[in-house]
């Protein structure tokens, strides 16, 4: 998986083999007006730990701040999706 974060929070979490990943990174660079480079960040350390716990079935919740970049529609949809309780549809 590829995670992108800055001081605002987690910007992107995506499977590395997804075909549209490069396009998503290009859009992210354009909207943030910055480059996306490999490095370390406290949110990246935290997401690494929390994903390991999630995939091992130990913890199903995440507490890393999210800072998505998207259209008004996308941001509204993601906000609604985040309101769904864990393990429910």
Short mmCIF file of N, CA, C and O in Angstrom, two decimals:
data_model
loop_
_atom_site.label_atom_id
_atom_site.label_comp_id
_atom_site.label_asym_id
_atom_site.label_seq_id
_atom_site.Cartn_x
_atom_site.Cartn_y
_atom_site.Cartn_z
N UNK A 1 0.85 -1.17 0.00
CA UNK A 1 0.00 0.00 0.00
C UNK A 1 0.89 1.23 0.00
O UNK A 1 2.00 1.21 0.50
N UNK A 2 0.33 2.30 -0.55
CA UNK A 2 1.02 3.58 -0.58
C UNK A 2 0.23 4.56 0.28
O UNK A 2 -0.99 4.69 0.10
N UNK A 3 0.89 5.22 1.20
CA UNK A 3 0.26 6.23 2.04
C UNK A 3 0.94 7.56 1.79
O UNK A 3 2.17 7.63 1.67
N UNK A 4 0.14 8.62 1.72
CA UNK A 4 0.65 9.98 1.57
C UNK A 4 0.06 10.79 2.71
O UNK A 4 -1.16 10.79 2.92
N UNK A 5 0.94 11.47 3.45
CA UNK A 5 0.48 12.27 4.58
C UNK A 5 1.31 13.54 4.68
O UNK A 5 2.44 13.61 4.20
N UNK A 6 0.71 14.54 5.31
CA UNK A 6 1.43 15.75 5.67
C UNK A 6 0.93 16.18 7.04
O UNK A 6 0.22 15.41 7.71
N UNK A 7 1.26 17.37 7.48
CA UNK A 7 0.88 17.80 8.81
C UNK A 7 -0.63 17.94 9.00
O UNK A 7 -1.12 17.98 10.13
N UNK A 8 -1.39 18.00 7.90
CA UNK A 8 -2.85 18.07 7.98
C UNK A 8 -3.48 16.71 8.27
O UNK A 8 -4.56 16.63 8.81
N UNK A 9 -2.81 15.64 7.85
CA UNK A 9 -3.34 14.29 8.05
C UNK A 9 -3.04 13.39 6.88
O UNK A 9 -2.20 13.70 6.02
N UNK A 10 -3.72 12.27 6.84
CA UNK A 10 -3.55 11.28 5.78
C UNK A 10 -4.26 11.78 4.52
O UNK A 10 -5.46 12.03 4.53
N UNK A 11 -3.50 11.94 3.46
CA UNK A 11 -4.05 12.47 2.21
C UNK A 11 -4.51 11.36 1.27
O UNK A 11 -5.47 11.53 0.53
N UNK A 12 -3.79 10.23 1.30
CA UNK A 12 -4.09 9.16 0.35
C UNK A 12 -3.61 7.85 0.95
O UNK A 12 -2.53 7.78 1.53
N UNK A 13 -4.42 6.81 0.82
CA UNK A 13 -4.03 5.45 1.17
C UNK A 13 -4.58 4.57 0.07
O UNK A 13 -5.80 4.50 -0.14
N UNK A 14 -3.69 3.93 -0.66
CA UNK A 14 -4.12 3.20 -1.85
C UNK A 14 -3.25 1.96 -2.04
O UNK A 14 -2.10 1.93 -1.64
N UNK A 15 -3.82 0.94 -2.68
CA UNK A 15 -3.05 -0.23 -3.04
C UNK A 15 -2.03 0.17 -4.11
O UNK A 15 -2.37 0.87 -5.07
N UNK A 16 -0.80 -0.27 -3.96
CA UNK A 16 0.29 0.16 -4.84
C UNK A 16 0.14 -0.35 -6.26
O UNK A 16 0.66 0.27 -7.19
N UNK A 17 -0.60 -1.43 -6.47
CA UNK A 17 -0.73 -1.99 -7.82
C UNK A 17 -1.97 -1.48 -8.56
O UNK A 17 -2.29 -1.97 -9.64
N UNK A 18 -2.63 -0.49 -8.02
CA UNK A 18 -3.83 0.05 -8.67
C UNK A 18 -3.43 0.86 -9.91
O UNK A 18 -2.53 1.70 -9.85
N UNK A 19 -4.09 0.62 -11.01
CA UNK A 19 -3.74 1.28 -12.27
C UNK A 19 -3.87 2.80 -12.22
O UNK A 19 -3.10 3.50 -12.85
N UNK A 20 -4.83 3.30 -11.48
CA UNK A 20 -5.07 4.74 -11.45
C UNK A 20 -4.21 5.47 -10.42
O UNK A 20 -4.35 6.68 -10.25
N UNK A 21 -3.29 4.77 -9.78
CA UNK A 21 -2.50 5.39 -8.72
C UNK A 21 -1.69 6.58 -9.21
O UNK A 21 -1.69 7.64 -8.57
N UNK A 22 -1.03 6.45 -10.32
CA UNK A 22 -0.22 7.57 -10.82
C UNK A 22 -1.08 8.79 -11.12
O UNK A 22 -0.68 9.92 -10.84
N UNK A 23 -2.26 8.56 -11.66
CA UNK A 23 -3.19 9.69 -11.92
C UNK A 23 -3.60 10.35 -10.61
O UNK A 23 -3.65 11.57 -10.51
N UNK A 24 -3.90 9.54 -9.58
CA UNK A 24 -4.27 10.09 -8.28
C UNK A 24 -3.13 10.92 -7.69
O UNK A 24 -3.36 11.99 -7.11
N UNK A 25 -1.90 10.43 -7.83
CA UNK A 25 -0.75 11.18 -7.32
C UNK A 25 -0.56 12.49 -8.08
O UNK A 25 -0.24 13.51 -7.48
N UNK A 26 -0.79 12.47 -9.38
CA UNK A 26 -0.68 13.69 -10.18
C UNK A 26 -1.71 14.72 -9.72
O UNK A 26 -1.39 15.90 -9.54
N UNK A 27 -2.94 14.28 -9.52
CA UNK A 27 -3.99 15.19 -9.04
C UNK A 27 -3.64 15.73 -7.66
O UNK A 27 -3.80 16.93 -7.39
N UNK A 28 -3.14 14.88 -6.79
CA UNK A 28 -2.75 15.30 -5.45
C UNK A 28 -1.65 16.35 -5.52
O UNK A 28 -1.73 17.39 -4.83
N UNK A 29 -0.64 16.13 -6.34
CA UNK A 29 0.45 17.11 -6.51
C UNK A 29 -0.10 18.45 -6.98
O UNK A 29 0.29 19.51 -6.48
N UNK A 30 -0.99 18.41 -7.96
CA UNK A 30 -1.55 19.64 -8.52
C UNK A 30 -2.37 20.41 -7.49
O UNK A 30 -2.24 21.62 -7.35
N UNK A 31 -3.22 19.71 -6.77
CA UNK A 31 -4.11 20.38 -5.82
C UNK A 31 -3.37 20.90 -4.60
O UNK A 31 -3.74 21.92 -4.04
N UNK A 32 -2.34 20.19 -4.17
CA UNK A 32 -1.55 20.63 -3.02
C UNK A 32 -0.43 21.59 -3.43
O UNK A 32 0.21 22.20 -2.57
N UNK A 33 -0.19 21.68 -4.74
CA UNK A 33 0.88 22.53 -5.28
C UNK A 33 2.23 22.18 -4.64
O UNK A 33 2.98 23.07 -4.21
N UNK A 34 2.51 20.89 -4.59
CA UNK A 34 3.76 20.40 -4.03
C UNK A 34 4.09 19.05 -4.64
O UNK A 34 3.28 18.47 -5.34
N UNK A 35 5.27 18.57 -4.35
CA UNK A 35 5.66 17.26 -4.84
C UNK A 35 5.38 16.22 -3.76
O UNK A 35 5.32 16.55 -2.59
N UNK A 36 5.22 14.99 -4.17
CA UNK A 36 5.03 13.88 -3.25
C UNK A 36 6.30 13.05 -3.31
O UNK A 36 6.66 12.54 -4.37
N UNK A 37 7.01 12.98 -2.18
CA UNK A 37 8.30 12.28 -2.16
C UNK A 37 8.33 11.27 -1.02
O UNK A 37 7.65 11.44 0.00
N UNK A 38 9.12 10.21 -1.16
CA UNK A 38 9.26 9.25 -0.06
C UNK A 38 9.87 9.93 1.16
O UNK A 38 10.70 10.82 1.04
N UNK A 39 9.46 9.50 2.33
CA UNK A 39 10.00 10.05 3.55
C UNK A 39 9.28 9.52 4.76
O UNK A 39 8.44 8.62 4.65
N UNK A 40 9.62 10.05 5.88
CA UNK A 40 9.00 9.64 7.14
C UNK A 40 8.13 10.76 7.68
O UNK A 40 8.41 11.94 7.45
N UNK A 41 7.08 10.38 8.38
CA UNK A 41 6.17 11.34 9.01
C UNK A 41 5.45 10.60 10.12
O UNK A 41 5.20 9.39 10.01
N UNK A 42 5.07 11.33 11.16
CA UNK A 42 4.40 10.66 12.29
C UNK A 42 3.11 9.97 11.86
O UNK A 42 2.77 8.91 12.39
N UNK A 43 2.37 10.53 10.92
CA UNK A 43 1.14 9.88 10.46
C UNK A 43 1.44 8.61 9.65
O UNK A 43 0.66 7.66 9.67
N UNK A 44 2.55 8.60 8.93
CA UNK A 44 2.91 7.39 8.17
C UNK A 44 3.30 6.28 9.13
O UNK A 44 2.93 5.12 8.92
N UNK A 45 4.03 6.61 10.19
CA UNK A 45 4.36 5.61 11.20
C UNK A 45 3.09 5.06 11.84
O UNK A 45 2.94 3.86 12.03
N UNK A 46 2.16 5.96 12.15
CA UNK A 46 0.91 5.55 12.80
C UNK A 46 0.06 4.68 11.88
O UNK A 46 -0.51 3.67 12.32
N UNK A 47 -0.05 5.04 10.61
CA UNK A 47 -0.89 4.25 9.70
C UNK A 47 -0.28 2.87 9.48
O UNK A 47 -0.99 1.87 9.38
N UNK A 48 1.04 2.80 9.44
CA UNK A 48 1.72 1.50 9.31
C UNK A 48 1.33 0.59 10.47
O UNK A 48 0.93 -0.57 10.28
N UNK A 49 1.40 1.11 11.69
CA UNK A 49 1.06 0.34 12.88
C UNK A 49 -0.43 -0.03 12.89
O UNK A 49 -0.79 -1.18 13.15
N UNK A 50 -1.29 0.93 12.60
CA UNK A 50 -2.73 0.68 12.65
C UNK A 50 -3.18 -0.28 11.55
O UNK A 50 -4.08 -1.10 11.78
N UNK A 51 -2.57 -0.21 10.37
CA UNK A 51 -2.92 -1.17 9.31
C UNK A 51 -2.49 -2.58 9.69
O UNK A 51 -3.23 -3.54 9.43
N UNK A 52 -1.33 -2.72 10.30
CA UNK A 52 -0.88 -4.04 10.74
C UNK A 52 -1.87 -4.62 11.74
O UNK A 52 -2.24 -5.81 11.66
N UNK A 53 -2.33 -3.80 12.68
CA UNK A 53 -3.32 -4.27 13.66
C UNK A 53 -4.65 -4.61 12.98
O UNK A 53 -5.30 -5.60 13.31
N UNK A 54 -5.06 -3.79 12.03
CA UNK A 54 -6.31 -4.03 11.31
C UNK A 54 -6.26 -5.36 10.56
O UNK A 54 -7.16 -6.19 10.67
N UNK A 55 -5.20 -5.57 9.76
CA UNK A 55 -5.10 -6.78 8.95
C UNK A 55 -4.87 -8.03 9.79
O UNK A 55 -5.14 -9.14 9.32
N UNK A 56 -4.42 -7.87 11.02
CA UNK A 56 -4.28 -9.04 11.90
C UNK A 56 -5.53 -9.26 12.73
O UNK A 56 -5.60 -10.19 13.53
N UNK A 57 -6.54 -8.39 12.54
CA UNK A 57 -7.81 -8.54 13.23
C UNK A 57 -7.81 -8.03 14.66
O UNK A 57 -8.77 -8.25 15.40
N UNK A 58 -6.79 -7.32 15.07
CA UNK A 58 -6.69 -6.85 16.45
C UNK A 58 -7.42 -5.54 16.71
O UNK A 58 -7.88 -5.30 17.82
N UNK A 59 -7.51 -4.69 15.70
CA UNK A 59 -8.16 -3.39 15.89
C UNK A 59 -8.79 -2.98 14.57
O UNK A 59 -8.12 -2.95 13.54
N UNK A 60 -10.06 -2.63 14.60
CA UNK A 60 -10.76 -2.28 13.37
C UNK A 60 -10.97 -0.78 13.20
O UNK A 60 -11.57 -0.37 12.22
N UNK A 61 -10.51 0.00 14.14
CA UNK A 61 -10.70 1.45 14.05
C UNK A 61 -9.38 2.18 13.88
O UNK A 61 -8.35 1.71 14.34
N UNK A 62 -9.46 3.32 13.22
CA UNK A 62 -8.29 4.15 12.97
C UNK A 62 -8.52 5.52 13.60
O UNK A 62 -9.65 6.01 13.62
N UNK A 63 -7.43 6.14 14.08
CA UNK A 63 -7.60 7.46 14.70
C UNK A 63 -6.69 8.52 14.08
O UNK A 63 -6.48 9.57 14.66
N UNK A 64 -6.18 8.24 12.91
CA UNK A 64 -5.32 9.19 12.22
C UNK A 64 -6.21 10.24 11.55
O UNK A 64 -7.19 9.89 10.90
N UNK A 65 -5.88 11.52 11.68
CA UNK A 65 -6.69 12.54 11.01
C UNK A 65 -6.63 12.36 9.49
O UNK A 65 -5.57 12.06 8.94
N UNK A 66 -7.77 12.52 8.87
CA UNK A 66 -7.84 12.42 7.41
C UNK A 66 -7.87 13.82 6.82
O UNK A 66 -8.51 14.72 7.36
N UNK A 67 -7.19 13.99 5.70
CA UNK A 67 -7.16 15.28 5.01
C UNK A 67 -7.29 15.02 3.51
O UNK A 67 -6.37 15.28 2.74
N UNK A 68 -8.44 14.48 3.10
CA UNK A 68 -8.60 14.13 1.69
C UNK A 68 -8.65 15.36 0.79
O UNK A 68 -9.04 16.45 1.21
N UNK A 69 -8.25 15.14 -0.44
CA UNK A 69 -8.32 16.17 -1.47
C UNK A 69 -9.30 15.65 -2.52
O UNK A 69 -9.15 14.53 -3.00
N UNK A 70 -10.31 16.44 -2.84
CA UNK A 70 -11.27 16.01 -3.84
C UNK A 70 -12.24 17.11 -4.18
O UNK A 70 -12.17 18.22 -3.64
N UNK A 71 -13.17 16.78 -5.05
CA UNK A 71 -14.22 17.73 -5.42
C UNK A 71 -15.18 17.90 -4.23
O UNK A 71 -15.14 17.11 -3.28
N UNK A 72 -16.04 18.88 -4.31
CA UNK A 72 -17.04 19.07 -3.24
C UNK A 72 -17.88 17.80 -3.07
O UNK A 72 -18.16 17.38 -1.96
N UNK A 73 -18.28 17.21 -4.19
CA UNK A 73 -19.08 15.99 -4.14
C UNK A 73 -18.30 14.86 -3.45
O UNK A 73 -18.84 14.17 -2.59
N UNK A 74 -17.05 14.67 -3.86
CA UNK A 74 -16.24 13.60 -3.25
C UNK A 74 -16.08 13.82 -1.74
O UNK A 74 -16.22 12.89 -0.96
N UNK A 75 -15.80 15.04 -1.34
CA UNK A 75 -15.62 15.34 0.08
C UNK A 75 -16.89 15.06 0.87
O UNK A 75 -16.85 14.50 1.96
N UNK A 76 -18.06 15.42 0.30
CA UNK A 76 -19.34 15.14 0.96
C UNK A 76 -19.57 13.63 1.06
O UNK A 76 -19.99 13.12 2.11
N UNK A 77 -19.30 12.91 -0.02
CA UNK A 77 -19.50 11.45 -0.03
C UNK A 77 -18.59 10.79 1.00
O UNK A 77 -19.03 9.91 1.75
N UNK A 78 -17.34 11.18 1.07
CA UNK A 78 -16.40 10.59 2.03
C UNK A 78 -16.82 10.89 3.46
O UNK A 78 -16.68 10.05 4.34
N UNK A 79 -17.36 12.08 3.69
CA UNK A 79 -17.82 12.43 5.03
C UNK A 79 -18.98 11.53 5.45
O UNK A 79 -19.03 11.03 6.57
N UNK A 80 -19.90 11.29 4.54
CA UNK A 80 -21.03 10.40 4.82
C UNK A 80 -20.54 8.98 5.07
O UNK A 80 -20.98 8.31 6.01
N UNK A 81 -19.61 8.51 4.24
CA UNK A 81 -19.07 7.16 4.42
C UNK A 81 -18.39 7.00 5.77
O UNK A 81 -18.50 5.96 6.42
N UNK A 82 -17.69 8.04 6.23
CA UNK A 82 -17.02 7.97 7.54
C UNK A 82 -18.00 7.92 8.69
O UNK A 82 -17.65 7.53 9.80
N UNK A 83 -19.25 8.30 8.45
CA UNK A 83 -20.24 8.28 9.53
C UNK A 83 -20.83 6.87 9.75
O UNK A 83 -21.52 6.65 10.73
N UNK A 84 -20.56 5.94 8.84
CA UNK A 84 -21.07 4.57 8.98
C UNK A 84 -20.24 3.87 10.06
O UNK A 84 -19.01 3.85 9.98
N UNK A 85 -20.87 3.31 11.07
CA UNK A 85 -20.13 2.62 12.13
C UNK A 85 -19.30 1.46 11.60
O UNK A 85 -19.64 0.83 10.59
N UNK A 86 -18.21 1.17 12.30
CA UNK A 86 -17.32 0.07 11.93
C UNK A 86 -18.11 -1.24 11.85
O UNK A 86 -18.98 -1.51 12.68
N UNK A 87 -17.84 -2.05 10.83
CA UNK A 87 -18.44 -3.36 10.60
C UNK A 87 -19.92 -3.29 10.23
O UNK A 87 -20.64 -4.28 10.35
N UNK A 88 -20.39 -2.14 9.79
CA UNK A 88 -21.76 -2.00 9.32
C UNK A 88 -21.76 -1.50 7.90
O UNK A 88 -20.78 -0.96 7.42
N UNK A 89 -22.89 -1.68 7.22
CA UNK A 89 -23.03 -1.19 5.85
C UNK A 89 -24.18 -0.23 5.76
O UNK A 89 -25.01 -0.15 6.64
#
